[in-house]
PDB file of C-alpha atoms in Angstrom:
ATOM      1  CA  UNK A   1       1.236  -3.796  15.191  1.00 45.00           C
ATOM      2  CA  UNK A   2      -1.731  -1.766  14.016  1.00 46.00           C
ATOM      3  CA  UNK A   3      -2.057   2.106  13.961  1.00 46.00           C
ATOM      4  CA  UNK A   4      -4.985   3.590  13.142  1.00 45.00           C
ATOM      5  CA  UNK A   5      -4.542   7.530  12.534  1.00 42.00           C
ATOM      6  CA  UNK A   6      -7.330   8.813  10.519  1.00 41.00           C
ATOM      7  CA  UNK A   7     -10.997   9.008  11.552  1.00 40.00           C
ATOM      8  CA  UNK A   8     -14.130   8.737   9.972  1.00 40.00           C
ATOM      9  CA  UNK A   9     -17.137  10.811   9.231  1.00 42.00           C
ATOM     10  CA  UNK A  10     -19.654   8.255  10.281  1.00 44.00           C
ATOM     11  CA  UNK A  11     -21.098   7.574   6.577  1.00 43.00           C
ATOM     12  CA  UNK A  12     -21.563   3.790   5.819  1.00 42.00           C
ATOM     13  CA  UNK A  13     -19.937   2.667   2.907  1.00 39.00           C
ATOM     14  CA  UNK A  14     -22.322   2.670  -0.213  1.00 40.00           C
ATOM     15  CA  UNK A  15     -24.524  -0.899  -0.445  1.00 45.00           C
ATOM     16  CA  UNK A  16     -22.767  -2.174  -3.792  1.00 60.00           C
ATOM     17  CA  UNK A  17     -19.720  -1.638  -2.328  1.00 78.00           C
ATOM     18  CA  UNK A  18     -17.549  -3.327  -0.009  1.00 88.00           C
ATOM     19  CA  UNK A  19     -17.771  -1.857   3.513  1.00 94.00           C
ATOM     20  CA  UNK A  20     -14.098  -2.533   4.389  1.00 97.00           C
ATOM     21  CA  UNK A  21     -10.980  -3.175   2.053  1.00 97.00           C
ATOM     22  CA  UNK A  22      -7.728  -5.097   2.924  1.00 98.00           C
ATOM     23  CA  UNK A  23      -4.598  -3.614   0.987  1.00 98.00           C
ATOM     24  CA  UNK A  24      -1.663  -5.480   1.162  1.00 98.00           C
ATOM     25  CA  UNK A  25       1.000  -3.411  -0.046  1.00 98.00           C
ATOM     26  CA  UNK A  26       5.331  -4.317  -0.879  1.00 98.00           C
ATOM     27  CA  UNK A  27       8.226  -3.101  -2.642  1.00 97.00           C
ATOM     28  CA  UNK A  28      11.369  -4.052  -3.737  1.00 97.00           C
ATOM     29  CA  UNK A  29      14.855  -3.503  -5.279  1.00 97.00           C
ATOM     30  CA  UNK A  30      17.462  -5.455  -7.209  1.00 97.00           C
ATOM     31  CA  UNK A  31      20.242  -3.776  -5.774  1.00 92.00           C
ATOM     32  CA  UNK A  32      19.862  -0.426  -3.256  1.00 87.00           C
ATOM     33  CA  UNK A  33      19.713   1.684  -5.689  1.00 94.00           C
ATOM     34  CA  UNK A  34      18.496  -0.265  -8.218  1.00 97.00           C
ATOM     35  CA  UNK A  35      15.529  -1.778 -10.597  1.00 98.00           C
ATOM     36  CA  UNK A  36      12.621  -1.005  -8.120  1.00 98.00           C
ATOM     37  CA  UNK A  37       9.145  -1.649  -8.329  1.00 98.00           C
ATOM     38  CA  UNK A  38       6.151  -2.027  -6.002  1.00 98.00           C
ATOM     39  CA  UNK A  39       2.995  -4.255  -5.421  1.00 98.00           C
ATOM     40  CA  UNK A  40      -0.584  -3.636  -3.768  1.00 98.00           C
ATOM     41  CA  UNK A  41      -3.436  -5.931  -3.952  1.00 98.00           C
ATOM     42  CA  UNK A  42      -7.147  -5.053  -2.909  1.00 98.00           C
ATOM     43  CA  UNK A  43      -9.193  -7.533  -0.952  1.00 97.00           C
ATOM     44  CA  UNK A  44     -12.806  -7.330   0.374  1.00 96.00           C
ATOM     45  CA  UNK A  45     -12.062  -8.094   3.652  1.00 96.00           C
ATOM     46  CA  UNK A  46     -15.958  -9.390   3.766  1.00 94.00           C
ATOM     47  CA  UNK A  47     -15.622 -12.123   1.322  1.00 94.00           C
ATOM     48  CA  UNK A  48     -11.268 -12.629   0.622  1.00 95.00           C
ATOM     49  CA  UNK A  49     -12.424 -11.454  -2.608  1.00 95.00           C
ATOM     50  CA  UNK A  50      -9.308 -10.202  -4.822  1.00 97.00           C
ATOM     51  CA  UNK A  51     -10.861  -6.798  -6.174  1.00 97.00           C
ATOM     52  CA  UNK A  52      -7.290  -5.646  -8.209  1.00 98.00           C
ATOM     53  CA  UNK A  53      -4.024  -5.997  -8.517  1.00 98.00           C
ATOM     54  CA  UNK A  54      -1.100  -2.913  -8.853  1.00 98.00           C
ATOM     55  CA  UNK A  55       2.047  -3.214  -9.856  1.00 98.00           C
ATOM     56  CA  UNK A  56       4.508   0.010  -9.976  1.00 98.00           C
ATOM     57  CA  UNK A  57       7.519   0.642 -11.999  1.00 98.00           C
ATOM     58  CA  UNK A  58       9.588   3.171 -10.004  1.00 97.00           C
ATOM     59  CA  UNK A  59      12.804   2.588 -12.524  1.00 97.00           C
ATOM     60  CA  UNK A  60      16.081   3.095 -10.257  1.00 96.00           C
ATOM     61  CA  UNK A  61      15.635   3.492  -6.405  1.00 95.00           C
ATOM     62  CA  UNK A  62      15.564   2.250  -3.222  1.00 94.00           C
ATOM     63  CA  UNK A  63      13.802  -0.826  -1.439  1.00 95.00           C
ATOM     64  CA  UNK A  64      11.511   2.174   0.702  1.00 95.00           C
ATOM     65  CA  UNK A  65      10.772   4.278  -1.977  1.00 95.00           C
ATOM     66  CA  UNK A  66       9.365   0.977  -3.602  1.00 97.00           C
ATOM     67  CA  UNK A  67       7.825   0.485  -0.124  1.00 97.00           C
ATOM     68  CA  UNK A  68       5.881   3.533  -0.414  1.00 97.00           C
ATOM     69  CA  UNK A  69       5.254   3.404  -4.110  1.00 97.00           C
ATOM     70  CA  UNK A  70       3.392   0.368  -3.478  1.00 98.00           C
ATOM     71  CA  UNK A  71       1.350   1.761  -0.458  1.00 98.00           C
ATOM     72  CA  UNK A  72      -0.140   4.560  -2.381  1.00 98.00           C
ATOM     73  CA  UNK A  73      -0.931   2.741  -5.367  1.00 98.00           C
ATOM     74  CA  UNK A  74      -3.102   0.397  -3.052  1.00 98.00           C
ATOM     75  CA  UNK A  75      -4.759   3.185  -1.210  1.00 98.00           C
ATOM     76  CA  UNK A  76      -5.716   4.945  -4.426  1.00 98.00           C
ATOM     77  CA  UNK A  77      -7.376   1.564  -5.818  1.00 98.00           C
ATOM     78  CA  UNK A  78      -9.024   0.802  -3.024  1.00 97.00           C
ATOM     79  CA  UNK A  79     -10.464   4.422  -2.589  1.00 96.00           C
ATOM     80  CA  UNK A  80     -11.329   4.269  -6.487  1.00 96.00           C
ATOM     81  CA  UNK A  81     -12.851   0.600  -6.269  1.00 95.00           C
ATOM     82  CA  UNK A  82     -15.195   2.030  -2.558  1.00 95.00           C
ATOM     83  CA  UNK A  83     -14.896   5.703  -1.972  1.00 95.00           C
ATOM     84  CA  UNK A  84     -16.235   5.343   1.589  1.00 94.00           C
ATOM     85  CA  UNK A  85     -14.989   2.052   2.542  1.00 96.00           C
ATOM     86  CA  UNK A  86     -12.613   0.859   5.748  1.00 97.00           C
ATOM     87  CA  UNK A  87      -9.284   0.399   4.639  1.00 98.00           C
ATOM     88  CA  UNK A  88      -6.639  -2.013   6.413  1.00 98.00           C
ATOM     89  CA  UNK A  89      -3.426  -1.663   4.784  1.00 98.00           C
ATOM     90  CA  UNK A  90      -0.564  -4.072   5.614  1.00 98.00           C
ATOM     91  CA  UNK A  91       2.820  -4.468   5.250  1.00 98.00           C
ATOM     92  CA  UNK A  92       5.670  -5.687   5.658  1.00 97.00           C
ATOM     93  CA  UNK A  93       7.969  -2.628   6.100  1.00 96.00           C
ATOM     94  CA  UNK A  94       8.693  -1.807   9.385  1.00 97.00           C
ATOM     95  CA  UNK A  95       9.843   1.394   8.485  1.00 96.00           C
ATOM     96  CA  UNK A  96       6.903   2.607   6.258  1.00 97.00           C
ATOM     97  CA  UNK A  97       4.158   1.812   9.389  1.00 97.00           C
ATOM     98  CA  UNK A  98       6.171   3.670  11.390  1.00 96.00           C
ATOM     99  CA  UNK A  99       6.836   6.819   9.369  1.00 96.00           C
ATOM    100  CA  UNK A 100       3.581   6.848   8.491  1.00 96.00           C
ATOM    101  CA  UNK A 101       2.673   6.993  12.241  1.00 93.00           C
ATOM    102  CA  UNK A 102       4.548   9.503  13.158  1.00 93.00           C
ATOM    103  CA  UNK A 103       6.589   7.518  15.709  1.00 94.00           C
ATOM    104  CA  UNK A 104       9.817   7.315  13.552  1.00 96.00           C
ATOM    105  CA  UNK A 105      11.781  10.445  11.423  1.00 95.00           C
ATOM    106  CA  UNK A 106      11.722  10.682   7.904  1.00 95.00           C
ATOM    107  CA  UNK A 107      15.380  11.902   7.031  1.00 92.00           C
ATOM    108  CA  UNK A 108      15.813  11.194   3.388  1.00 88.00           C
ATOM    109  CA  UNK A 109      13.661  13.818   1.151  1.00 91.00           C
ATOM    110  CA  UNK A 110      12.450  11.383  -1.887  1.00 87.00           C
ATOM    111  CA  UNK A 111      10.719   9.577   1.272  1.00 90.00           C
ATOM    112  CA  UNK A 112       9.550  12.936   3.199  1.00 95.00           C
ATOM    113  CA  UNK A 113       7.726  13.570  -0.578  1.00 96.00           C
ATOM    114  CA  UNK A 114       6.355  10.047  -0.464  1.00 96.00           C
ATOM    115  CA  UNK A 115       5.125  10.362   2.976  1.00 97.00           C
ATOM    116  CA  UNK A 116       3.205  13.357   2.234  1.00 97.00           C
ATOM    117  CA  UNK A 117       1.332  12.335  -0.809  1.00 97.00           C
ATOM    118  CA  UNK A 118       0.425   9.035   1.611  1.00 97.00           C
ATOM    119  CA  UNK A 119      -1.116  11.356   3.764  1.00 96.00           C
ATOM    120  CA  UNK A 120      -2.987  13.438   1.017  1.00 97.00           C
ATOM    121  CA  UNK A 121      -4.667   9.837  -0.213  1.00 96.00           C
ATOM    122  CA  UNK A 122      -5.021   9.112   3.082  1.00 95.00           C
ATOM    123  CA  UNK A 123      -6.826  12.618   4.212  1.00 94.00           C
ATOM    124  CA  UNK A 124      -9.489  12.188   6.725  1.00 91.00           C
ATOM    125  CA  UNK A 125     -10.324   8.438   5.559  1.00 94.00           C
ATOM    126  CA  UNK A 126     -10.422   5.298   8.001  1.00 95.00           C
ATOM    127  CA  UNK A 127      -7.201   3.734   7.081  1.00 96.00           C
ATOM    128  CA  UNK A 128      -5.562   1.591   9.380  1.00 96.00           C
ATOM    129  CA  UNK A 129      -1.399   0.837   9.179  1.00 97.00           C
ATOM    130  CA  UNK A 130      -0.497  -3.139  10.343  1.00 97.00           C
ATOM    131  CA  UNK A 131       2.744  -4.544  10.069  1.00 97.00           C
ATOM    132  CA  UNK A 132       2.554  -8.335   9.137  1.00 97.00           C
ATOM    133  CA  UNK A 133       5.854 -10.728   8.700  1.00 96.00           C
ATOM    134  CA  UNK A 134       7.335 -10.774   5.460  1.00 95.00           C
ATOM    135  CA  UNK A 135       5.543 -14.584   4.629  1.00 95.00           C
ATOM    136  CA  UNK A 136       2.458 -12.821   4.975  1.00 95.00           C
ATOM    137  CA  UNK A 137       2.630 -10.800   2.288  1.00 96.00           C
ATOM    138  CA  UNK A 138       3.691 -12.965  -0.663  1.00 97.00           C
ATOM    139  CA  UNK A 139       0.743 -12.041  -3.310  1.00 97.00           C
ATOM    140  CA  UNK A 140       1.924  -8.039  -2.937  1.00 98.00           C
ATOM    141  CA  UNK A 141       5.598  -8.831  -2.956  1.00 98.00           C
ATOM    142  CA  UNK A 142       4.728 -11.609  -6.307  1.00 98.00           C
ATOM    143  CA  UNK A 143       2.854  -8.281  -7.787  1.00 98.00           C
ATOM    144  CA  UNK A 144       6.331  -6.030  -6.914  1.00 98.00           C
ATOM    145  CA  UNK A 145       8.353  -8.595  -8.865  1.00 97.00           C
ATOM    146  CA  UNK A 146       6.430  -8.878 -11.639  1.00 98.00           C
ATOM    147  CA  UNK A 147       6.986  -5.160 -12.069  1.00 98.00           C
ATOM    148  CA  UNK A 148       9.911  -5.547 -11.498  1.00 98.00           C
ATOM    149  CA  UNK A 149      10.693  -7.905 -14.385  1.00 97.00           C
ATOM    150  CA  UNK A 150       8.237  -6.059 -16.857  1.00 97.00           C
ATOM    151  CA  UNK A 151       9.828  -2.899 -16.521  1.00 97.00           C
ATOM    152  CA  UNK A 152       6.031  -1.410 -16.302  1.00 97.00           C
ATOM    153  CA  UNK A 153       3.377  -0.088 -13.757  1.00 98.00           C
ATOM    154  CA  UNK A 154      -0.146  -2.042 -14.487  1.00 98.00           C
ATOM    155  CA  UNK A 155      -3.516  -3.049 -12.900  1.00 97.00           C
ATOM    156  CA  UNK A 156      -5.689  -5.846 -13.247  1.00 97.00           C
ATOM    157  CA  UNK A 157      -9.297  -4.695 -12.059  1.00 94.00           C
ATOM    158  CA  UNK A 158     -11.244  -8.407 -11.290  1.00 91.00           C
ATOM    159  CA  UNK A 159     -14.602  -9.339 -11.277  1.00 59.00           C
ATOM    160  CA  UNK A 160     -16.697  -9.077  -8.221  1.00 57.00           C
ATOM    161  CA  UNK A 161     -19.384 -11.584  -7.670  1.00 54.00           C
TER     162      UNK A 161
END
């Protein structure tokens, strides 16, 4: 599933940098409440090329908030890394894609905040929502865990070719 509810401004992306980005974007929780974290990595969808990796320490809360944590985290890298750029973000969470589209309620206030600083990173850029199966989206949910088990938020910024 794919949603794509932002448009463009017609700009190409800047030369040195990539002209579309892949985010791949989890969360998780050991227990619901509990030890929470999430995970976003930045691709060049061009070349497959691993631009950064986020983790997020959220401390105590649910699987979603994780879930969105992630998401934005991603977003914001990928706008820092190419300001202009395409963005694909995918995830696993059903219920993120489709909050985010509009097509399902957002009940629970923590998540209404969440959803609304999604949209503010979000704001009039290309981004495009895809749900992928869980096996799909091991390096964001390995990223998540690690998090998870540091008990810290970080970012690895690679080297592009």
């Amino acid at each position: 599933m794919t949603d794509a509810f932002s448009g463009t401004d017609g700009a190409p992306a800047a030369a040195s940098t990539p002209a579309e980005l892949i985010v791949e974007a989890d969360g998780g929780s050991r227990g619901n409440p509990g030890v929470a974290a999430g995970g976003a990595v930045v691709i060049d969808a061009a070349t497959g090329a691993v631009l950064a990796e986020i983790g997020v320490d959220v401390g105590i809360a649910s699987n979603n908030v994780a879930e969105y944590s992630g998401l934005i985290a991603g977003l914001r890298a990928a706008f820092e890394i190419a300001p202009a750029a395409r963005v694909r973000a995918r995830m696993d969470s059903k219920l993120v894609v489709e909050q985010l589209s509009g097509r399902w309620k957002i009940k629970h206030p923590a998540m209404q905040q969440l959803a609304r600083e999604a949209h503010e990173v979000i704001a009039g850029r290309p981004v495009q929502l895809e749900w992928v199966p869980r096996a799909d989206n091991a390096r964001a949910d390995a990223l998540a865990n690690e998090a998870m088990d540091r008990r810290e938020s970080f970012r690895r910024d690679l080297a592009v070719d």
